[in-house]
Amino acid sequence: MNINEVKQILTKYNVSVKKQFGQNFLMDNNIVNKICDISNITKEVNVIEIGPGLGFLTEELKKRANKVMCYEIDSEMVKVITNRFENDTNVIVKFQDFLKAKIDNDIEKYLNDYPVIVVANLPYYITTAILIKILEESKYIKQMTVMMQLEVADRICGKPSTKDYNSLSVLMQYYTDCKLAIKVGAGCFYPEPNVDSAVVLIKYKDEIKNQALSEEYFKKFNRVVFAQRRKTLANNLKSGFGYSKELIENILTNNQISLTIRTEALSVEQIVKLANEFYLAQKK
Ligand code: SAM
């Protein structure tokens, strides 16, 4: 696929590129193949694609997978892919905002024969919302290969004491193993986005070793402790939860954590452990 072919398809179907839907079409076949290769797609795997657009990635996915179910928000793109794949019985096109989808209901209805993975070149304006929705709502999806803005990929894979490490890093790394697999330059897309991109391979952990006692509390704790990066962990806890100085000092000291430490210096395991201790203390 090259820029002329993309333009030809746009003209043929009389559709326009819509910035507000994050439309940047991937033109590089090499990257499309790499994305599929690292996802280990076989005829015994079903794929969910979010935002198929003109269907370039879909084309390769449908060859390799058992079935592909796509969610597309733009009716013009739906028109294109419905037409392109009208003879492909293994492509299911859903004209829907993915953020409103009932993912597991759809999986039970259409993709109930094989394991389900997500492979997508995401709309960047809602990358985080999509990832969190999948984490929170789907019990079936166990792997995602997703293209996103490089900056977000760095955050998801960020390690403690780096500028990229934040609550999203902790949330993702609590549930999954994330690997920045491919860096992709802006020139691989039409139109070119004004940021660099990266493909992240996200695999759910078979077993979470240091489990949160309450996932709901852990998620809140994780948001609160990173709420103000310049503040110390202790101050974030005080302003976010209103915990007493005494309680905070007790728990931090028992865990050999300095009272002046910033949250970004803590590992995911340390954050989960602290969340559990504060959770138990506030229940008393
Ligand atoms: N998959 C195509 C490719 O690789 O060339 C297009 C990727 S483009 C970055 C993102 C796609 O997501 C667009 O087709 C856009 O219309 C679609 N999209 C944007 N917001 C969406 C949403 N909330 N739900 C479903 N699709 C959405």
Short mmCIF file of C-alpha atoms and ligand atoms in Angstrom, two decimals:
data_model
loop_
_atom_site.label_atom_id
_atom_site.label_comp_id
_atom_site.label_asym_id
_atom_site.label_seq_id
_atom_site.Cartn_x
_atom_site.Cartn_y
_atom_site.Cartn_z
CA MET A 1 0.00 0.00 0.00
CA ASN A 2 1.30 3.44 -0.86
CA ILE A 3 0.01 6.97 -0.69
CA ASN A 4 -1.49 6.83 -4.19
CA GLU A 5 -3.40 3.65 -3.44
CA VAL A 6 -4.78 5.18 -0.24
CA LYS A 7 -5.89 8.26 -2.16
CA GLN A 8 -7.44 6.07 -4.85
CA ILE A 9 -9.54 4.21 -2.29
CA LEU A 10 -10.63 7.48 -0.69
CA THR A 11 -11.67 8.79 -4.10
CA LYS A 12 -13.28 5.54 -5.24
CA TYR A 13 -15.56 5.46 -2.20
CA ASN A 14 -15.85 9.25 -2.02
CA VAL A 15 -14.82 9.37 1.65
CA SER A 16 -12.79 11.96 3.52
CA VAL A 17 -10.14 11.59 6.22
CA LYS A 18 -11.53 12.68 9.58
CA LYS A 19 -9.05 14.08 12.05
CA GLN A 20 -11.57 14.05 14.88
CA PHE A 21 -11.64 10.23 14.68
CA GLY A 22 -7.86 9.96 14.78
CA GLN A 23 -7.65 8.68 11.21
CA ASN A 24 -4.08 8.02 10.16
CA PHE A 25 -3.94 5.08 7.82
CA LEU A 26 -1.01 2.71 8.08
CA MET A 27 0.51 2.25 4.64
CA ASP A 28 3.60 0.20 5.39
CA ASN A 29 3.06 -3.48 4.56
CA ASN A 30 6.20 -4.41 6.43
CA ILE A 31 4.79 -3.00 9.66
CA VAL A 32 1.42 -4.67 9.02
CA ASN A 33 3.21 -8.02 8.65
CA LYS A 34 5.35 -7.45 11.73
CA ILE A 35 2.27 -6.60 13.79
CA CYS A 36 0.64 -9.86 12.69
CA ASP A 37 3.83 -11.87 13.21
CA ILE A 38 4.37 -10.76 16.80
CA SER A 39 0.69 -11.42 17.57
CA ASN A 40 1.06 -15.11 16.65
CA ILE A 41 -2.20 -15.15 14.75
CA THR A 42 -3.35 -18.56 13.53
CA LYS A 43 -6.57 -20.07 12.24
CA GLU A 44 -7.24 -21.02 15.85
CA VAL A 45 -7.36 -17.42 17.02
CA ASN A 46 -10.10 -14.80 16.70
CA VAL A 47 -9.13 -11.15 16.43
CA ILE A 48 -10.88 -7.97 17.50
CA GLU A 49 -9.77 -4.92 15.56
CA ILE A 50 -10.69 -1.47 16.84
CA GLY A 51 -10.91 1.10 14.05
CA PRO A 52 -10.31 -0.83 10.81
CA GLY A 53 -10.48 2.37 8.75
CA LEU A 54 -9.89 1.51 5.11
CA GLY A 55 -9.12 -2.08 6.06
CA PHE A 56 -5.41 -2.50 5.26
CA LEU A 57 -4.61 -4.23 8.52
CA THR A 58 -7.94 -6.10 8.36
CA GLU A 59 -6.88 -7.54 5.00
CA GLU A 60 -3.88 -9.30 6.58
CA LEU A 61 -5.74 -10.22 9.77
CA LYS A 62 -8.53 -11.98 7.88
CA LYS A 63 -5.98 -14.10 6.00
CA ARG A 64 -4.28 -15.27 9.16
CA ALA A 65 -7.07 -15.49 11.76
CA ASN A 66 -10.15 -17.63 12.14
CA LYS A 67 -12.41 -14.56 12.40
CA VAL A 68 -11.95 -10.81 12.65
CA MET A 69 -14.52 -8.61 14.36
CA CYS A 70 -14.03 -4.90 13.73
CA TYR A 71 -15.56 -1.92 15.51
CA GLU A 72 -15.63 1.27 13.47
CA ILE A 73 -17.20 4.57 14.51
CA ASP A 74 -17.15 6.31 11.13
CA SER A 75 -20.04 5.37 8.84
CA GLU A 76 -17.98 6.24 5.76
CA MET A 77 -15.24 3.78 6.74
CA VAL A 78 -17.90 1.18 7.51
CA LYS A 79 -19.16 1.62 3.97
CA VAL A 80 -15.65 1.02 2.60
CA ILE A 81 -14.85 -2.08 4.61
CA THR A 82 -18.31 -3.61 4.27
CA ASN A 83 -17.83 -3.36 0.54
CA ARG A 84 -14.22 -4.54 0.55
CA PHE A 85 -14.99 -7.59 2.67
CA GLU A 86 -18.49 -8.43 1.46
CA ASN A 87 -17.38 -11.89 0.32
CA ASP A 88 -15.34 -12.66 3.42
CA THR A 89 -17.50 -14.63 5.80
CA ASN A 90 -14.84 -14.41 8.51
CA VAL A 91 -14.97 -10.60 8.77
CA ILE A 92 -17.65 -9.14 11.04
CA VAL A 93 -18.04 -5.38 10.84
CA LYS A 94 -19.70 -3.51 13.68
CA PHE A 95 -20.65 0.12 13.14
CA GLN A 96 -20.14 1.22 16.73
CA ASP A 97 -18.15 3.43 19.07
CA PHE A 98 -15.88 0.88 20.72
CA LEU A 99 -16.11 2.75 24.00
CA LYS A 100 -19.81 1.87 24.10
CA ALA A 101 -19.40 -1.75 23.01
CA LYS A 102 -20.45 -4.70 25.18
CA ILE A 103 -17.24 -6.54 24.37
CA ASP A 104 -17.86 -9.83 26.13
CA ASN A 105 -21.45 -10.08 24.86
CA ASP A 106 -20.13 -9.66 21.32
CA ILE A 107 -17.39 -12.23 21.91
CA GLU A 108 -19.93 -14.72 23.26
CA LYS A 109 -22.15 -14.13 20.23
CA TYR A 110 -19.60 -14.02 17.39
CA LEU A 111 -16.20 -15.26 18.57
CA ASN A 112 -16.96 -18.07 20.98
CA ASP A 113 -14.99 -20.81 19.23
CA TYR A 114 -11.35 -19.76 19.76
CA PRO A 115 -9.26 -17.53 22.03
CA VAL A 116 -9.62 -13.82 21.32
CA ILE A 117 -6.87 -11.24 20.95
CA VAL A 118 -6.93 -7.55 20.05
CA VAL A 119 -4.85 -6.28 17.15
CA ALA A 120 -5.33 -2.63 16.28
CA ASN A 121 -3.89 0.61 15.08
CA LEU A 122 -5.71 2.62 17.73
CA PRO A 123 -7.31 6.03 17.41
CA TYR A 124 -4.77 7.95 19.52
CA TYR A 125 -7.21 10.37 21.13
CA ILE A 126 -8.74 7.50 23.16
CA THR A 127 -5.86 5.03 23.55
CA THR A 128 -5.91 4.99 27.34
CA ALA A 129 -9.71 4.79 27.54
CA ILE A 130 -9.70 1.79 25.19
CA LEU A 131 -7.00 -0.08 27.10
CA ILE A 132 -8.67 0.53 30.45
CA LYS A 133 -12.07 -0.51 29.08
CA ILE A 134 -10.62 -3.81 27.85
CA LEU A 135 -8.79 -4.44 31.13
CA GLU A 136 -11.88 -3.72 33.18
CA GLU A 137 -14.63 -5.20 31.06
CA SER A 138 -13.36 -8.25 29.25
CA LYS A 139 -12.65 -11.58 30.86
CA TYR A 140 -11.87 -13.18 27.51
CA ILE A 141 -9.18 -10.96 25.98
CA LYS A 142 -5.74 -12.07 27.10
CA GLN A 143 -3.46 -10.35 24.61
CA MET A 144 -3.35 -7.07 22.70
CA THR A 145 -1.02 -5.83 19.98
CA VAL A 146 -1.72 -2.14 19.70
CA MET A 147 -0.25 0.78 17.82
CA MET A 148 -0.30 4.01 19.79
CA GLN A 149 1.53 7.29 20.21
CA LEU A 150 5.15 6.58 21.22
CA GLU A 151 4.79 8.76 24.31
CA VAL A 152 1.91 6.64 25.62
CA ALA A 153 3.79 3.42 24.76
CA ASP A 154 6.73 4.72 26.83
CA ARG A 155 4.38 5.37 29.74
CA ILE A 156 2.75 1.97 29.58
CA CYS A 157 6.15 0.26 29.57
CA GLY A 158 7.77 2.85 31.89
CA LYS A 159 10.03 1.69 34.71
CA PRO A 160 10.27 3.24 38.21
CA SER A 161 12.31 6.44 38.62
CA THR A 162 11.91 7.44 34.99
CA LYS A 163 9.86 10.36 33.70
CA ASP A 164 7.53 7.98 31.88
CA TYR A 165 6.48 5.99 34.95
CA ASN A 166 3.03 6.90 36.22
CA SER A 167 -0.32 5.45 37.30
CA LEU A 168 -0.96 4.03 33.81
CA SER A 169 2.39 2.17 33.93
CA VAL A 170 1.46 0.69 37.30
CA LEU A 171 -2.07 -0.28 36.26
CA MET A 172 -0.93 -1.95 33.03
CA GLN A 173 2.07 -3.66 34.60
CA TYR A 174 -0.03 -4.95 37.50
CA TYR A 175 -2.23 -6.97 35.14
CA THR A 176 0.03 -7.52 32.14
CA ASP A 177 3.52 -7.81 30.71
CA CYS A 178 4.02 -4.96 28.25
CA LYS A 179 6.73 -4.76 25.63
CA LEU A 180 7.43 -1.93 23.24
CA ALA A 181 7.87 -4.11 20.16
CA ILE A 182 8.13 -1.82 17.10
CA LYS A 183 8.81 1.91 16.72
CA VAL A 184 6.99 3.41 13.76
CA GLY A 185 7.82 6.74 12.13
CA ALA A 186 5.15 9.24 11.09
CA GLY A 187 6.00 8.64 7.41
CA CYS A 188 4.38 5.18 7.54
CA PHE A 189 0.92 6.77 7.75
CA TYR A 190 -1.37 8.84 5.59
CA PRO A 191 -1.98 11.51 6.63
CA GLU A 192 1.20 11.74 8.73
CA PRO A 193 0.47 12.16 12.44
CA ASN A 194 2.53 14.83 14.17
CA VAL A 195 3.88 12.30 16.69
CA ASP A 196 5.91 9.12 16.47
CA SER A 197 4.18 5.82 17.09
CA ALA A 198 4.94 2.42 18.56
CA VAL A 199 3.40 -1.02 18.67
CA VAL A 200 3.09 -2.48 22.15
CA LEU A 201 2.57 -6.16 22.79
CA ILE A 202 0.50 -6.63 25.93
CA LYS A 203 0.10 -10.09 27.43
CA TYR A 204 -2.00 -10.70 30.50
CA LYS A 205 -0.17 -12.35 33.38
CA ASP A 206 -1.30 -15.94 34.01
CA GLU A 207 -1.11 -15.25 37.70
CA ILE A 208 -0.73 -12.01 39.63
CA LYS A 209 1.78 -12.71 42.39
CA ASN A 210 1.22 -9.73 44.69
CA GLN A 211 -2.50 -9.40 44.45
CA ALA A 212 -4.45 -6.33 45.56
CA LEU A 213 -6.90 -7.13 48.37
CA SER A 214 -9.41 -4.81 46.77
CA GLU A 215 -8.88 -3.98 43.11
CA GLU A 216 -11.21 -1.02 43.42
CA TYR A 217 -9.20 0.47 46.30
CA PHE A 218 -5.89 -0.31 44.57
CA LYS A 219 -6.99 1.58 41.44
CA LYS A 220 -8.03 4.60 43.50
CA PHE A 221 -4.82 4.42 45.56
CA ASN A 222 -2.78 4.25 42.35
CA ARG A 223 -4.48 7.39 41.01
CA VAL A 224 -4.12 9.29 44.28
CA VAL A 225 -0.41 8.57 44.86
CA PHE A 226 0.49 9.86 41.40
CA ALA A 227 -2.00 12.75 41.44
CA GLN A 228 0.67 15.41 41.94
CA ARG A 229 4.05 14.26 40.73
CA ARG A 230 5.98 17.00 42.48
CA LYS A 231 4.52 16.14 45.84
CA THR A 232 5.86 13.37 48.02
CA LEU A 233 4.01 10.09 48.38
CA ALA A 234 3.09 11.10 51.94
CA ASN A 235 1.61 14.43 50.84
CA ASN A 236 -0.38 12.83 48.03
CA LEU A 237 -1.80 10.34 50.52
CA LYS A 238 -2.69 13.15 52.90
CA SER A 239 -4.39 15.34 50.33
CA GLY A 240 -6.00 12.51 48.36
CA PHE A 241 -7.36 10.40 51.18
CA GLY A 242 -7.13 12.73 54.18
CA TYR A 243 -5.19 10.06 56.14
CA SER A 244 -3.55 11.20 59.38
CA LYS A 245 0.16 11.99 59.51
CA GLU A 246 0.53 9.26 62.13
CA LEU A 247 -1.04 6.54 59.99
CA ILE A 248 1.03 7.51 56.95
CA GLU A 249 4.27 7.62 58.95
CA ASN A 250 3.53 4.28 60.59
CA ILE A 251 2.88 2.41 57.37
CA LEU A 252 5.73 4.00 55.41
CA THR A 253 8.23 3.45 58.21
CA ASN A 254 7.14 -0.19 58.67
CA ASN A 255 7.85 -0.68 54.99
CA GLN A 256 11.25 1.05 55.20
CA ILE A 257 10.02 3.75 52.87
CA SER A 258 11.33 7.27 53.37
CA LEU A 259 8.75 9.90 54.32
CA THR A 260 10.14 12.18 51.63
CA ILE A 261 10.02 9.69 48.77
CA ARG A 262 8.11 10.45 45.58
CA THR A 263 5.77 7.77 44.27
CA GLU A 264 7.66 7.39 41.01
CA ALA A 265 10.54 5.75 42.94
CA LEU A 266 8.35 2.83 44.01
CA SER A 267 8.00 -0.45 42.14
CA VAL A 268 4.59 -1.82 41.13
CA GLU A 269 4.91 -4.46 43.88
CA GLN A 270 5.65 -1.79 46.52
CA ILE A 271 2.63 0.24 45.44
CA VAL A 272 0.35 -2.81 45.64
CA LYS A 273 1.75 -3.71 49.07
CA LEU A 274 1.20 -0.20 50.38
CA ALA A 275 -2.30 -0.10 48.91
CA ASN A 276 -3.10 -3.32 50.76
CA GLU A 277 -1.82 -1.98 54.06
CA PHE A 278 -3.71 1.31 53.80
CA TYR A 279 -6.80 -0.62 52.70
CA LEU A 280 -6.67 -2.79 55.83
CA ALA A 281 -5.90 0.18 58.09
CA GLN A 282 -8.81 2.28 56.85
CA LYS A 283 -11.22 -0.65 57.19
CA LYS A 284 -10.52 -0.88 60.92
N1 SAM B 1 -6.79 0.39 11.08
C1 SAM B 1 -6.62 1.46 10.12
C2 SAM B 1 -5.18 1.50 9.67
O1 SAM B 1 -4.36 0.86 10.34
O2 SAM B 1 -4.88 2.13 8.69
C3 SAM B 1 -7.06 2.82 10.68
C4 SAM B 1 -6.45 3.23 11.97
S1 SAM B 1 -6.83 4.89 12.42
C5 SAM B 1 -5.40 5.27 13.40
C6 SAM B 1 -8.04 4.73 13.71
C7 SAM B 1 -9.41 4.22 13.27
O3 SAM B 1 -10.26 4.17 14.43
C8 SAM B 1 -10.15 5.10 12.28
O4 SAM B 1 -10.69 4.30 11.26
C9 SAM B 1 -11.27 5.74 13.09
O5 SAM B 1 -12.41 6.10 12.35
C10 SAM B 1 -11.54 4.66 14.12
N2 SAM B 1 -12.15 5.13 15.39
C11 SAM B 1 -11.98 6.31 16.01
N3 SAM B 1 -12.65 6.37 17.16
C12 SAM B 1 -13.28 5.17 17.28
C13 SAM B 1 -14.15 4.60 18.27
N4 SAM B 1 -14.49 5.29 19.37
N5 SAM B 1 -14.64 3.36 18.07
C14 SAM B 1 -14.29 2.65 16.95
N6 SAM B 1 -13.48 3.13 15.98
C15 SAM B 1 -12.97 4.38 16.15
#
